[in-house]
Coordinates of C-alpha atoms in Angstrom, one line a residue:
X1245 CA 9.1 152.5 -168.0
X1246 CA 7.4 155.2 -170.2
X1247 CA 5.5 154.8 -173.5
X1248 CA 4.9 158.2 -175.0
X1249 CA 3.0 160.2 -172.3
X1250 CA 2.2 157.1 -170.2
X1251 CA 4.3 156.2 -167.2
X1252 CA 3.8 152.5 -166.3
X1253 CA 3.4 151.6 -162.7
X1254 CA 6.0 148.9 -163.0
X1255 CA 8.1 146.8 -165.4
X1256 CA 5.7 143.8 -165.7
X1257 CA 3.4 143.7 -168.7
X1258 CA 0.6 141.3 -169.8
X1259 CA 1.3 140.0 -173.3
X1260 CA -1.6 140.0 -175.8
X1261 CA -2.9 136.5 -176.3
X1262 CA -5.7 135.5 -178.7
X1263 CA -8.6 133.9 -176.9
X1264 CA -7.1 134.8 -173.5
X1265 CA -6.5 138.5 -172.9
X1266 CA -10.1 139.6 -173.1
X1267 CA -11.4 142.4 -170.9
X1268 CA -12.1 140.2 -167.8
X1269 CA -8.6 138.7 -167.8
X1270 CA -6.9 142.1 -168.5
X1271 CA -8.8 143.7 -165.6
X1272 CA -7.9 140.7 -163.3
X1273 CA -4.2 141.0 -164.2
X1274 CA -4.2 144.7 -163.7
X1275 CA -5.8 144.3 -160.3
X1276 CA -3.0 141.8 -159.4
X1277 CA -0.2 144.1 -160.4
X1278 CA 0.3 144.2 -164.1
X1279 CA 1.8 147.6 -165.1
X1280 CA 0.2 147.4 -168.6
X1281 CA -2.2 144.9 -170.2
X1282 CA -2.6 144.5 -174.0
X1283 CA -5.7 143.3 -175.7
X1284 CA -6.2 140.3 -178.0
X1285 CA -5.2 141.1 -181.6
X1286 CA -7.9 142.7 -183.7
X1287 CA -8.0 142.2 -187.4
X1288 CA -7.5 145.2 -189.7
X1289 CA -10.2 143.8 -192.0
X1290 CA -13.2 146.1 -191.6
X1291 CA -15.5 143.3 -192.8
X1292 CA -15.1 141.5 -189.4
X1293 CA -15.4 144.6 -187.1
X1294 CA -19.2 144.1 -186.7
X1295 CA -19.0 140.5 -185.6
X1296 CA -19.8 139.6 -182.0
X1297 CA -16.2 138.6 -181.4
X1298 CA -14.8 141.8 -182.7
X1299 CA -17.3 144.0 -180.8
X1300 CA -16.3 142.3 -177.6
X1301 CA -12.6 142.7 -178.3
X1302 CA -13.1 146.4 -179.0
X1303 CA -15.1 147.0 -175.8
X1304 CA -13.1 149.0 -173.3
X1305 CA -16.0 150.5 -171.4
X1306 CA -15.2 151.0 -167.7
X1307 CA -11.7 149.5 -168.2
X1308 CA -9.0 150.5 -165.7
X1309 CA -5.4 151.2 -166.5
X1310 CA -3.9 152.3 -169.8
X1311 CA -5.9 150.8 -172.7
X1312 CA -3.5 149.2 -175.2
X1313 CA -5.1 147.5 -178.3
X1314 CA -3.2 145.3 -180.6
X1315 CA -4.1 145.2 -184.4
X1316 CA -3.0 142.7 -187.0
X1317 CA -2.9 142.8 -190.8
X1318 CA -0.7 143.3 -193.9
X1319 CA -2.3 146.3 -195.8
X1320 CA -0.8 149.6 -194.6
X1321 CA -4.0 151.6 -195.4
X1322 CA -6.2 149.1 -193.6
X1323 CA -3.9 148.9 -190.6
X1324 CA -4.0 152.7 -190.4
X1325 CA -7.8 152.7 -190.5
X1326 CA -8.0 150.0 -187.9
X1327 CA -5.7 152.1 -185.6
X1328 CA -8.0 155.2 -186.1
X1329 CA -11.1 153.2 -185.4
X1330 CA -9.7 151.7 -182.2
X1331 CA -8.5 155.0 -180.9
X1332 CA -12.0 156.3 -181.5
X1333 CA -13.2 153.3 -179.4
X1334 CA -10.9 154.3 -176.5
X1335 CA -7.5 152.9 -177.3
X1336 CA -4.7 154.9 -175.7
X1337 CA -1.9 152.9 -177.2
X1338 CA -1.9 151.0 -180.5
X1339 CA 0.2 147.9 -180.7
X1340 CA 1.1 146.2 -184.0
X1341 CA 1.3 142.4 -184.2
X1342 CA 4.3 141.1 -186.1
X1343 CA 4.9 138.2 -183.7
X1344 CA 2.0 135.8 -184.0
X1345 CA 3.2 132.5 -185.5
X1346 CA -0.3 131.0 -186.1
X1347 CA -0.6 129.5 -189.6
X1348 CA -4.0 131.1 -190.3
X1349 CA -2.6 134.5 -189.5
X1350 CA 0.7 134.0 -191.4
X1351 CA -1.3 132.8 -194.5
X1352 CA -2.7 136.3 -194.7
X1353 CA 0.8 137.7 -194.6
X1354 CA 0.2 139.1 -191.1
X1355 CA 1.8 138.4 -187.8
X1356 CA 5.4 137.2 -187.9
X1357 CA 5.2 136.5 -191.6
X1358 CA 5.7 140.2 -192.1
X1359 CA 9.3 139.9 -190.8
X1360 CA 10.2 138.4 -194.2
X1361 CA 9.4 141.7 -195.9
X1362 CA 11.2 144.6 -194.2
X1363 CA 10.0 147.1 -196.8
X1364 CA 6.4 146.3 -196.1
X1365 CA 7.1 146.5 -192.4
X1366 CA 8.3 150.0 -192.9
X1367 CA 5.2 150.9 -194.9
X1368 CA 2.8 149.6 -192.3
X1369 CA 4.6 151.2 -189.4
X1370 CA 4.8 154.6 -191.2
X1371 CA 1.1 154.4 -192.1
X1372 CA -0.1 153.6 -188.6
X1373 CA 2.1 156.1 -186.8
X1374 CA 1.0 158.8 -189.2
X1375 CA -2.7 157.9 -188.7
X1376 CA -3.1 158.4 -185.0
X1377 CA -2.0 160.8 -182.3
X1378 CA -1.4 158.1 -179.6
X1379 CA 1.8 156.0 -179.1
X1380 CA 2.2 153.1 -181.5
X1381 CA 4.2 150.1 -180.2
X1382 CA 5.3 146.9 -181.9
X1383 CA 5.6 143.2 -181.0
X1384 CA 7.9 141.0 -183.0
X1385 CA 10.0 137.8 -182.9
X1386 CA 13.7 137.3 -183.5
X1387 CA 13.0 136.5 -187.2
X1388 CA 11.3 134.1 -189.5
X1389 CA 13.6 131.1 -188.8
X1390 CA 17.1 130.5 -187.5
X1391 CA 18.6 131.2 -190.9
X1392 CA 16.7 134.5 -191.2
X1393 CA 17.0 136.2 -187.8
X1394 CA 16.5 139.9 -188.6
X1395 CA 15.2 141.1 -185.3
X1396 CA 17.8 143.9 -185.2
X1397 CA 17.0 145.1 -188.7
X1398 CA 13.2 145.2 -187.9
X1399 CA 14.0 147.0 -184.6
X1400 CA 15.9 149.7 -186.3
X1401 CA 13.1 150.2 -188.9
X1402 CA 10.6 150.5 -186.0
X1403 CA 12.7 153.2 -184.2
X1404 CA 13.1 155.1 -187.5
X1405 CA 9.3 155.0 -188.1
X1406 CA 8.4 156.4 -184.7
X1407 CA 7.5 153.3 -182.8
X1408 CA 7.5 154.1 -179.1
X1409 CA 8.5 150.7 -177.7
X1410 CA 9.3 147.2 -179.0
X1411 CA 8.3 143.9 -177.4
X1412 CA 10.5 141.0 -178.6
X1413 CA 9.7 137.3 -178.1
X1414 CA 12.9 135.3 -178.0
X1415 CA 11.9 132.8 -180.6
X1416 CA 11.6 132.8 -184.4
X1417 CA 8.3 132.1 -186.2
X1418 CA 9.6 128.6 -187.0
X1419 CA 10.1 127.9 -183.3
X1420 CA 6.4 128.6 -182.6
X1421 CA 6.4 128.0 -178.8
X1422 CA 8.7 125.0 -178.8
X1423 CA 12.1 124.8 -177.1
X1424 CA 13.4 127.5 -174.9
X1425 CA 13.4 131.2 -175.6
X1426 CA 16.7 132.9 -176.2
X1427 CA 17.6 136.3 -174.9
X1428 CA 20.8 137.0 -176.9
X1429 CA 18.8 138.6 -179.7
X1430 CA 16.9 140.8 -177.2
X1431 CA 20.1 141.9 -175.7
X1432 CA 21.5 142.8 -179.1
X1433 CA 18.4 144.7 -180.0
X1434 CA 18.5 146.7 -176.8
X1435 CA 22.0 147.8 -177.7
X1436 CA 21.0 148.6 -181.2
X1437 CA 18.1 151.0 -180.5
X1438 CA 17.2 153.7 -178.0
X1439 CA 13.5 153.2 -177.6
X1440 CA 12.3 151.0 -174.7
X1441 CA 12.6 147.2 -175.3
X1442 CA 10.4 144.6 -173.6
X1443 CA 11.7 141.1 -173.2
X1444 CA 9.2 138.3 -173.7
X1445 CA 9.3 134.5 -173.6
X1446 CA 9.4 131.8 -170.9
X1447 CA 9.3 134.1 -167.9
X1448 CA 7.4 132.3 -165.2
X1449 CA 9.1 133.2 -161.9
X1450 CA 10.3 136.4 -160.2
X1451 CA 13.9 135.2 -160.4
X1452 CA 13.7 134.5 -164.1
X1453 CA 12.3 138.0 -164.6
X1454 CA 15.2 139.6 -162.7
X1455 CA 17.8 137.5 -164.6
X1456 CA 16.3 138.3 -168.0
X1457 CA 16.2 142.0 -167.2
X1458 CA 19.8 141.9 -166.0
X1459 CA 21.1 139.9 -169.0
X1460 CA 19.2 141.7 -171.8
X1461 CA 19.2 145.3 -170.3
X1462 CA 15.5 145.4 -171.3
X1463 CA 13.3 148.1 -169.9
X1464 CA 10.5 145.7 -168.9
X1465 CA 9.3 142.1 -169.3
X1466 CA 6.2 140.7 -170.8
X1467 CA 4.3 137.8 -169.4
X1468 CA 2.2 135.6 -171.6
X1469 CA 1.5 131.9 -170.9
X1470 CA 3.0 132.2 -167.4
X1471 CA 0.0 134.3 -166.4
X1472 CA -2.6 131.7 -167.3
X1473 CA -4.1 130.5 -164.1
X1474 CA -1.5 132.6 -162.2
X1475 CA -2.4 136.3 -162.3
X1476 CA -0.6 136.7 -159.0
X1477 CA 2.7 136.4 -160.9
X1478 CA 2.6 140.1 -161.7
X1479 CA 2.6 141.3 -158.1
X1480 CA 5.2 138.6 -157.2
X1481 CA 7.6 139.8 -159.9
X1482 CA 7.0 143.4 -159.2
X1483 CA 7.6 143.0 -155.5
X1484 CA 10.7 140.9 -156.1
X1485 CA 12.2 143.4 -158.5
X1486 CA 11.6 146.3 -156.0
X1487 CA 12.7 144.5 -152.8
X1488 CA 14.5 141.3 -153.6
X1489 CA 12.1 139.5 -151.4
X1490 CA 9.8 136.6 -152.6
X1491 CA 6.1 136.9 -151.7
X1492 CA 4.4 133.9 -150.3
X1493 CA 2.0 132.1 -152.7
X1494 CA -1.6 133.4 -152.5
X1495 CA -3.6 131.7 -149.7
X1496 CA -6.2 129.2 -150.9
X1497 CA -9.0 131.6 -149.9
X1498 CA -7.7 134.2 -152.3
X1499 CA -7.3 131.6 -155.0
X1500 CA -10.9 130.6 -154.5
X1501 CA -12.2 134.2 -154.5
X1502 CA -10.2 135.1 -157.6
X1503 CA -11.2 132.1 -159.6
X1504 CA -14.9 132.4 -158.8
X1505 CA -14.9 136.1 -159.4
X1506 CA -13.2 135.6 -162.7
X1507 CA -15.7 133.0 -163.8
X1508 CA -18.5 135.3 -162.8
X1509 CA -17.0 138.1 -164.9
X1510 CA -16.7 135.7 -167.9
X1511 CA -20.4 134.8 -167.6
X1512 CA -21.3 138.5 -167.4
X1513 CA -19.1 139.6 -170.3
X1514 CA -19.9 136.9 -172.7
X1515 CA -23.3 135.7 -171.6
X1516 CA -24.0 132.4 -169.9
X1517 CA -23.7 130.2 -173.0
X1518 CA -20.4 131.4 -174.3
X1519 CA -19.1 132.4 -170.8
X1520 CA -19.6 128.8 -169.5
X1521 CA -17.4 127.5 -172.3
X1522 CA -14.7 130.1 -172.0
X1523 CA -14.6 129.6 -168.2
X1524 CA -13.5 125.9 -168.7
X1525 CA -10.1 126.7 -170.0
X1526 CA -9.4 129.3 -167.3
X1527 CA -10.5 127.0 -164.5
X1528 CA -8.3 124.3 -166.0
X1529 CA -5.3 126.6 -165.8
X1530 CA -6.1 127.6 -162.2
X1531 CA -6.3 124.0 -161.2
X1532 CA -3.1 123.1 -162.9
X1533 CA -1.3 125.9 -161.2
X1534 CA -2.6 125.1 -157.7
X1535 CA -2.6 121.3 -157.8
X1536 CA -4.1 119.6 -160.8
X1537 CA -7.3 117.8 -160.0
X1538 CA -8.3 115.9 -163.2
X1539 CA -11.4 114.4 -161.7
X1540 CA -12.9 117.8 -160.7
X1541 CA -11.8 119.3 -164.0
X1542 CA -13.6 116.6 -166.0
X1543 CA -16.8 117.2 -163.9
X1544 CA -16.5 120.9 -164.3
X1545 CA -16.1 120.7 -168.1
X1546 CA -19.4 118.8 -168.4
X1547 CA -21.4 121.5 -166.7
X1548 CA -23.6 123.5 -169.0
X1549 CA -25.1 126.0 -166.6
X1550 CA -23.4 129.1 -165.2
X1551 CA -24.8 128.8 -161.7
X1552 CA -23.8 125.2 -161.6
X1553 CA -20.2 126.2 -162.5
X1554 CA -20.1 128.7 -159.7
X1555 CA -21.6 126.3 -157.1
X1556 CA -19.2 123.5 -158.2
X1557 CA -16.2 125.9 -157.7
X1558 CA -17.5 127.0 -154.3
X1559 CA -17.9 123.4 -153.2
X1560 CA -14.5 122.4 -154.5
X1561 CA -12.6 125.1 -152.7
X1562 CA -14.5 124.4 -149.5
X1563 CA -13.1 120.9 -149.7
X1564 CA -9.6 122.1 -150.6
X1565 CA -9.5 124.5 -147.6
X1566 CA -10.5 121.7 -145.2
X1567 CA -7.5 119.6 -146.2

């Protein structure tokens, strides 16, 4: 799949997820086979750009792969300025968030709330595309709710405004993340527009990925929650799509090395205090994917020191390998 001048290595993309797709996680997923990774969404409000959180999200120093940065907001001029600032900071693709269902985002008329206002959508897309000389992409949902599913209308606006690819989550905003994603709308959108379409929602196995691509005709798939604690999913899907063969699960030695290295990167990127706290959720996801160990997880979550976290993980995996 191609986005503007950029040829992706494969059809498997890491979805932007607030509080998850920071630089350490993006780099990990890229190393495990993601064809593209997308940053956490950045507010278009310039008042928050100098906060520690925003500075970390805007940091792309030494980052491998195509640097795609997602921005969120509702003011066309501010969105355009945010796009320019992030391009100056190293973004090679700007992605616009019109899919986030979170209440605090929607209250500001950003995220999926924008799907209620097609005219404003067009203004924002036009402003951002005109402001930068890099490809601009869009992530949306199927609509605001089941009675107002306008995914096709928004997709046509996007194509008309010069958007280079469209990622579509198979749920409405009202659905949040409940129930099952539907792919009929994604299929209809793919037939309605000529730009690349990326299918998103509930894809957790190589077979699901293949089935969704076949049914929707999408050009690629986007993995979100399925990658939490399971970054190997990218190479497993890519391999299956290329060969039809399923890869064996990663050996426990690789799981141990990946988990420990990831936690070390979190400590380094955020500093020991914040890194220790952020590491807890990632370790919880790794444990859940491998074989949930609630006792160890509870012990790990009480640790306050970075070195203690690393030692606890090393001891834990030594025990697991001996079983």
